[in-house]
mmCIF file of C-alpha atoms (C1' of nucleotides) in Angstrom:
data_model
loop_
_atom_site.group_PDB
_atom_site.id
_atom_site.type_symbol
_atom_site.label_atom_id
_atom_site.label_comp_id
_atom_site.label_asym_id
_atom_site.label_seq_id
_atom_site.Cartn_x
_atom_site.Cartn_y
_atom_site.Cartn_z
ATOM 1 C CA UNK A 491 0.000 0.000 0.000
ATOM 2 C CA UNK A 492 1.819 3.060 -1.226
ATOM 3 C CA UNK A 493 -0.328 5.835 0.173
ATOM 4 C CA UNK A 494 -2.540 6.385 3.172
ATOM 5 C CA UNK A 495 -5.566 6.532 0.893
ATOM 6 C CA UNK A 496 -6.941 3.389 2.471
ATOM 7 C CA UNK A 497 -10.619 2.552 2.423
ATOM 8 C CA UNK A 498 -11.451 2.039 6.059
ATOM 9 C CA UNK A 499 -15.005 3.268 6.292
ATOM 10 C CA UNK A 500 -18.072 4.197 4.329
ATOM 11 C CA UNK A 501 -19.842 7.272 5.554
ATOM 12 C CA UNK A 502 -20.739 10.561 3.918
ATOM 13 C CA UNK A 503 -17.715 11.074 1.711
ATOM 14 C CA UNK A 504 -17.608 7.458 0.628
ATOM 15 C CA UNK A 505 -14.045 6.784 1.705
ATOM 16 C CA UNK A 506 -13.435 7.495 5.338
ATOM 17 C CA UNK A 507 -15.299 7.560 8.590
ATOM 18 C CA UNK A 508 -16.386 11.009 9.643
ATOM 19 C CA UNK A 509 -16.466 11.413 13.389
ATOM 20 C CA UNK A 510 -20.153 11.090 14.250
ATOM 21 C CA UNK A 511 -22.220 13.844 15.808
ATOM 22 C CA UNK A 512 -22.244 11.977 19.140
ATOM 23 C CA UNK A 513 -18.471 12.359 19.375
ATOM 24 C CA UNK A 514 -18.958 16.098 19.782
ATOM 25 C CA UNK A 515 -21.954 16.029 22.087
ATOM 26 C CA UNK A 516 -20.148 14.584 25.092
ATOM 27 C CA UNK A 517 -19.951 16.618 28.277
ATOM 28 C CA UNK A 518 -16.215 16.604 28.936
ATOM 29 C CA UNK A 519 -14.476 18.972 26.542
ATOM 30 C CA UNK A 520 -11.076 18.154 28.046
ATOM 31 C CA UNK A 521 -11.558 14.482 27.284
ATOM 32 C CA UNK A 522 -12.601 15.284 23.729
ATOM 33 C CA UNK A 523 -9.556 17.506 23.280
ATOM 34 C CA UNK A 524 -7.395 14.534 24.248
ATOM 35 C CA UNK A 525 -9.353 12.240 21.934
ATOM 36 C CA UNK A 526 -8.783 14.563 18.985
ATOM 37 C CA UNK A 527 -5.050 13.840 18.953
ATOM 38 C CA UNK A 528 -4.406 11.477 16.051
ATOM 39 C CA UNK A 529 -7.705 12.248 14.370
ATOM 40 C CA UNK A 530 -7.579 13.704 10.857
ATOM 41 C CA UNK A 531 -8.832 17.190 9.998
ATOM 42 C CA UNK A 532 -9.956 17.339 6.379
ATOM 43 C CA UNK A 533 -11.001 20.297 4.248
ATOM 44 C CA UNK A 534 -12.375 20.467 0.750
ATOM 45 C CA UNK A 535 -12.244 24.163 -0.061
ATOM 46 C CA UNK A 536 -12.958 25.194 -3.653
ATOM 47 C CA UNK A 537 -12.759 21.542 -4.605
ATOM 48 C CA UNK A 538 -9.250 21.144 -3.210
ATOM 49 C CA UNK A 539 -8.906 18.398 -0.636
ATOM 50 C CA UNK A 540 -6.260 18.774 2.046
ATOM 51 C CA UNK A 541 -5.846 17.131 5.420
ATOM 52 C CA UNK A 542 -3.597 16.680 8.419
ATOM 53 C CA UNK A 543 -3.237 14.569 11.550
ATOM 54 C CA UNK A 544 -4.106 16.581 14.653
ATOM 55 C CA UNK A 545 -1.080 16.882 16.912
ATOM 56 C CA UNK A 546 -2.017 19.643 19.341
ATOM 57 C CA UNK A 547 -5.274 20.831 20.927
ATOM 58 C CA UNK A 548 -6.555 23.088 23.693
ATOM 59 C CA UNK A 549 -9.859 22.783 25.526
ATOM 60 C CA UNK A 550 -11.995 25.840 26.350
ATOM 61 C CA UNK A 551 -14.551 24.933 28.949
ATOM 62 C CA UNK A 552 -17.401 27.345 28.437
ATOM 63 C CA UNK A 553 -18.990 29.846 30.764
ATOM 64 C CA UNK A 554 -16.888 28.864 33.780
ATOM 65 C CA UNK A 555 -13.558 29.183 31.948
ATOM 66 C CA UNK A 556 -11.992 32.626 32.180
ATOM 67 C CA UNK A 557 -9.871 31.902 29.091
ATOM 68 C CA UNK A 558 -12.909 31.222 26.906
ATOM 69 C CA UNK A 559 -14.552 33.764 24.640
ATOM 70 C CA UNK A 560 -17.807 32.543 26.172
ATOM 71 C CA UNK A 561 -16.694 33.185 29.748
ATOM 72 C CA UNK A 562 -19.509 34.317 32.015
ATOM 73 C CA UNK A 563 -21.984 33.540 29.240
ATOM 74 C CA UNK A 564 -20.719 36.305 26.958
ATOM 75 C CA UNK A 565 -22.949 35.974 23.925
ATOM 76 C CA UNK A 566 -22.129 38.100 20.876
ATOM 77 C CA UNK A 567 -22.505 37.726 17.130
ATOM 78 C CA UNK A 568 -19.042 36.169 17.097
ATOM 79 C CA UNK A 569 -19.365 33.794 20.055
ATOM 80 C CA UNK A 570 -22.942 32.806 19.250
ATOM 81 C CA UNK A 571 -21.589 29.859 17.260
ATOM 82 C CA UNK A 572 -20.080 28.377 20.423
ATOM 83 C CA UNK A 573 -23.498 28.260 22.067
ATOM 84 C CA UNK A 574 -24.936 26.021 19.372
ATOM 85 C CA UNK A 575 -25.011 22.242 19.494
ATOM 86 C CA UNK A 576 -21.608 20.562 19.189
ATOM 87 C CA UNK A 577 -20.265 19.323 15.881
ATOM 88 C CA UNK A 578 -19.662 22.623 14.100
ATOM 89 C CA UNK A 579 -16.675 24.889 13.487
ATOM 90 C CA UNK A 580 -15.963 28.060 15.435
ATOM 91 C CA UNK A 581 -13.427 30.152 13.523
ATOM 92 C CA UNK A 582 -12.406 33.647 14.505
ATOM 93 C CA UNK A 583 -9.868 36.246 13.493
ATOM 94 C CA UNK A 584 -6.905 36.730 15.816
ATOM 95 C CA UNK A 585 -4.447 39.637 15.730
ATOM 96 C CA UNK A 586 -6.150 40.853 12.589
ATOM 97 C CA UNK A 587 -4.345 38.248 10.523
ATOM 98 C CA UNK A 588 -4.947 34.682 11.614
ATOM 99 C CA UNK A 589 -8.063 32.558 11.410
ATOM 100 C CA UNK A 590 -8.140 30.144 14.355
ATOM 101 C CA UNK A 591 -10.130 26.939 13.952
ATOM 102 C CA UNK A 592 -12.068 25.414 16.842
ATOM 103 C CA UNK A 593 -14.365 22.431 17.201
ATOM 104 C CA UNK A 594 -17.576 23.228 19.100
ATOM 105 C CA UNK A 595 -18.673 20.541 21.550
ATOM 106 C CA UNK A 596 -21.431 19.806 24.072
ATOM 107 C CA UNK A 597 -25.149 20.509 23.876
ATOM 108 C CA UNK A 598 -26.786 23.727 22.800
ATOM 109 C CA UNK A 599 -26.281 26.393 25.451
ATOM 110 C CA UNK A 600 -23.003 24.887 26.729
ATOM 111 C CA UNK A 601 -20.383 26.854 24.793
ATOM 112 C CA UNK A 602 -17.441 24.456 24.872
ATOM 113 C CA UNK A 603 -14.788 24.459 22.144
ATOM 114 C CA UNK A 604 -11.420 22.978 21.254
ATOM 115 C CA UNK A 605 -8.727 24.966 19.486
ATOM 116 C CA UNK A 606 -6.752 22.925 16.974
ATOM 117 C CA UNK A 607 -3.200 24.149 17.443
ATOM 118 C CA UNK A 608 -1.202 21.806 15.251
ATOM 119 C CA UNK A 609 -1.389 19.217 12.499
ATOM 120 C CA UNK A 610 0.951 17.076 10.481
ATOM 121 C CA UNK A 611 0.130 17.407 6.797
ATOM 122 C CA UNK A 612 -1.302 14.235 5.310
ATOM 123 C CA UNK A 613 -3.075 14.753 1.975
ATOM 124 C CA UNK A 614 -2.908 17.531 -0.580
ATOM 125 C CA UNK A 615 0.597 18.558 0.387
ATOM 126 C CA UNK A 616 1.210 20.405 -2.913
ATOM 127 C CA UNK A 617 -1.921 22.495 -2.320
ATOM 128 C CA UNK A 618 -0.845 23.136 1.263
ATOM 129 C CA UNK A 619 2.593 24.269 0.125
ATOM 130 C CA UNK A 620 1.018 26.590 -2.407
ATOM 131 C CA UNK A 621 -1.171 28.143 0.296
ATOM 132 C CA UNK A 622 1.708 28.754 2.679
ATOM 133 C CA UNK A 623 4.190 29.713 -0.023
ATOM 134 C CA UNK A 624 6.870 27.150 0.728
ATOM 135 C CA UNK A 625 8.681 24.803 -1.681
ATOM 136 C CA UNK A 626 8.919 21.659 0.462
ATOM 137 C CA UNK A 627 7.012 20.504 3.518
ATOM 138 C CA UNK A 628 8.415 20.792 7.029
ATOM 139 C CA UNK A 629 6.364 19.807 10.115
ATOM 140 C CA UNK A 630 6.942 23.233 11.688
ATOM 141 C CA UNK A 631 4.927 24.815 8.865
ATOM 142 C CA UNK A 632 1.734 23.506 10.503
ATOM 143 C CA UNK A 633 2.562 23.592 14.220
ATOM 144 C CA UNK A 634 0.544 26.666 15.222
ATOM 145 C CA UNK A 635 -3.181 27.459 15.122
ATOM 146 C CA UNK A 636 -2.834 30.224 12.532
ATOM 147 C CA UNK A 637 -0.673 27.956 10.400
ATOM 148 C CA UNK A 638 -3.226 25.138 10.554
ATOM 149 C CA UNK A 639 -5.939 27.307 9.043
ATOM 150 C CA UNK A 640 -3.641 28.753 6.420
ATOM 151 C CA UNK A 641 -2.466 25.300 5.346
ATOM 152 C CA UNK A 642 -5.988 23.871 5.121
ATOM 153 C CA UNK A 643 -7.596 26.966 3.594
ATOM 154 C CA UNK A 644 -9.865 27.665 6.569
ATOM 155 C CA UNK A 645 -11.132 31.250 6.885
ATOM 156 C CA UNK A 646 -13.095 32.911 9.638
ATOM 157 C CA UNK A 647 -16.015 33.120 7.246
ATOM 158 C CA UNK A 648 -16.277 29.332 7.732
ATOM 159 C CA UNK A 649 -17.398 29.827 11.316
ATOM 160 C CA UNK A 650 -20.573 27.837 11.951
ATOM 161 C CA UNK A 651 -19.909 25.209 9.279
ATOM 162 C CA UNK A 652 -21.293 21.772 10.056
ATOM 163 C CA UNK A 653 -18.568 19.180 10.590
ATOM 164 C CA UNK A 654 -20.811 16.604 8.890
ATOM 165 C CA UNK A 655 -20.855 18.894 5.837
ATOM 166 C CA UNK A 656 -18.876 18.944 2.576
ATOM 167 C CA UNK A 657 -16.138 21.462 3.368
ATOM 168 C CA UNK A 658 -14.651 20.799 6.825
ATOM 169 C CA UNK A 659 -14.812 17.582 8.808
ATOM 170 C CA UNK A 660 -12.849 15.194 11.014
ATOM 171 C CA UNK A 661 -12.119 11.535 10.477
ATOM 172 C CA UNK A 662 -10.921 8.613 12.528
ATOM 173 C CA UNK A 663 -8.411 6.619 10.545
ATOM 174 C CA UNK A 664 -7.456 4.344 13.365
ATOM 175 C CA UNK A 665 -4.318 6.175 14.398
ATOM 176 C CA UNK A 666 -3.616 5.043 17.941
ATOM 177 C CA UNK A 667 -2.438 7.580 20.489
ATOM 178 C CA UNK A 668 -1.578 6.171 23.877
ATOM 179 C CA UNK A 669 -1.266 8.084 27.120
ATOM 180 C CA UNK A 670 2.496 7.706 26.934
ATOM 181 C CA UNK A 671 2.494 9.665 23.688
ATOM 182 C CA UNK A 672 0.530 12.596 25.086
ATOM 183 C CA UNK A 673 2.064 15.629 26.725
ATOM 184 C CA UNK A 674 -0.140 17.883 28.865
ATOM 185 C CA UNK A 675 0.506 21.520 29.714
ATOM 186 C CA UNK A 676 -1.235 24.834 30.437
ATOM 187 C CA UNK A 677 -2.730 26.707 27.506
ATOM 188 C CA UNK A 678 -0.802 29.259 25.453
ATOM 189 C CA UNK A 679 -1.453 32.993 25.507
ATOM 190 C CA UNK A 680 -4.143 33.038 28.178
ATOM 191 C CA UNK A 681 -2.310 34.834 30.974
ATOM 192 C CA UNK A 682 -5.307 37.133 31.327
ATOM 193 C CA UNK A 683 -7.398 34.183 32.549
ATOM 194 C CA UNK A 684 -6.137 34.437 36.142
ATOM 195 C CA UNK A 685 -6.309 31.099 37.973
ATOM 196 C CA UNK A 686 -7.664 29.343 34.872
ATOM 197 C CA UNK A 687 -4.463 30.134 32.965
ATOM 198 C CA UNK A 688 -2.775 27.228 34.734
ATOM 199 C CA UNK A 689 -5.344 24.538 33.949
ATOM 200 C CA UNK A 690 -3.795 21.520 32.150
ATOM 201 C CA UNK A 691 -5.995 21.839 29.077
ATOM 202 C CA UNK A 692 -3.364 21.653 26.327
ATOM 203 C CA UNK A 693 -2.561 18.322 24.710
ATOM 204 C CA UNK A 694 0.339 17.538 22.417
ATOM 205 C CA UNK A 695 1.111 14.344 20.577
ATOM 206 C CA UNK A 696 4.667 13.212 21.012
ATOM 207 C CA UNK A 697 5.761 11.689 17.728
ATOM 208 C CA UNK A 698 9.137 10.932 16.278
ATOM 209 C "C1'" DC B 194 -18.147 56.511 17.931
ATOM 210 C "C1'" DG B 195 -13.059 55.970 19.493
ATOM 211 C "C1'" DG B 196 -9.619 53.241 21.301
ATOM 212 C "C1'" DC B 197 -7.667 49.168 22.886
ATOM 213 C "C1'" DC B 198 -6.265 44.559 22.276
ATOM 214 C "C1'" DG B 199 -6.078 39.660 21.024
ATOM 215 C "C1'" DA B 200 -6.511 31.494 22.037
ATOM 216 C "C1'" DT B 201 -0.302 34.577 16.406
ATOM 217 C "C1'" DC B 202 3.526 34.493 13.197
ATOM 218 C "C1'" DC B 203 7.728 35.751 11.124
ATOM 219 C "C1'" DA B 204 11.714 38.375 10.148
ATOM 220 C "C1'" DC B 205 15.347 40.188 12.203
ATOM 221 C "C1'" DT B 206 19.007 41.095 15.778
ATOM 222 C "C1'" DG C 4 14.316 37.701 22.379
ATOM 223 C "C1'" DT C 5 11.812 41.440 20.253
ATOM 224 C "C1'" DG C 6 8.645 44.115 17.585
ATOM 225 C "C1'" DG C 7 5.652 45.003 13.642
ATOM 226 C "C1'" DA C 8 1.756 43.459 10.887
ATOM 227 C "C1'" DT C 9 -3.263 44.189 10.733
ATOM 228 C "C1'" DC C 10 -8.436 44.401 11.704
ATOM 229 C "C1'" DG C 11 -12.796 42.718 13.807
ATOM 230 C "C1'" DG C 12 -14.785 42.499 18.255
ATOM 231 C "C1'" DC C 13 -15.801 44.549 22.371
ATOM 232 C "C1'" DC C 14 -16.498 48.053 25.783
ATOM 233 C "C1'" DG C 15 -17.061 52.465 27.540
ATOM 234 C "C1'" DA C 16 -18.515 57.285 26.608
#
DNA sequence: CGGCCGATCCACT
DNA sequence: GTGGATCGGCCGA
């Protein structure tokens, strides 16, 4: 088998297994953030299919989490997406330049989300390289949240997209990630969140 | 309205 | 290690 284009499931896109809605509806956003390591984030933007293995995530635990955009129930036209039922994308503009992609989880009214902070490119590498303007792929080209969106063609206008839909979704391709391969740490860039800044809500996949 | 600032990245020293 | 890029969201007046 030369490529990773292996038929391992039959659902929606006819080739791979999309993570089902129930995956996103679970209560514990921290657990889901851990589960997302090793899953595959796929986009088909303007007919171009690109994907990557998720290697880094951060959980944002809703109204009680001072680091979350939805802290204290803050409901605005931007954060409204987080309050919807899990299984959709929350994408917002950061520093005026970067679109940051999040997975919304939990039931309607519980604004939990997971920031995807890193991937390892899997499919559509030429298209990814074209988007990021590099000649050859290096893992550090997709090891930050802004870089993830740039590589996969995700824009903040995609906020609210259904993850069972045709443009952005996640797949399980059977990549095993054991506890030994997971590193846990506090979240990045949330110093403003007081005591919540130290919560161990960041997960990284150790891979060689 | 006006002003501040962010769940970042990269080039440069 | 530092600073500039760059602009929508948010809050206060």
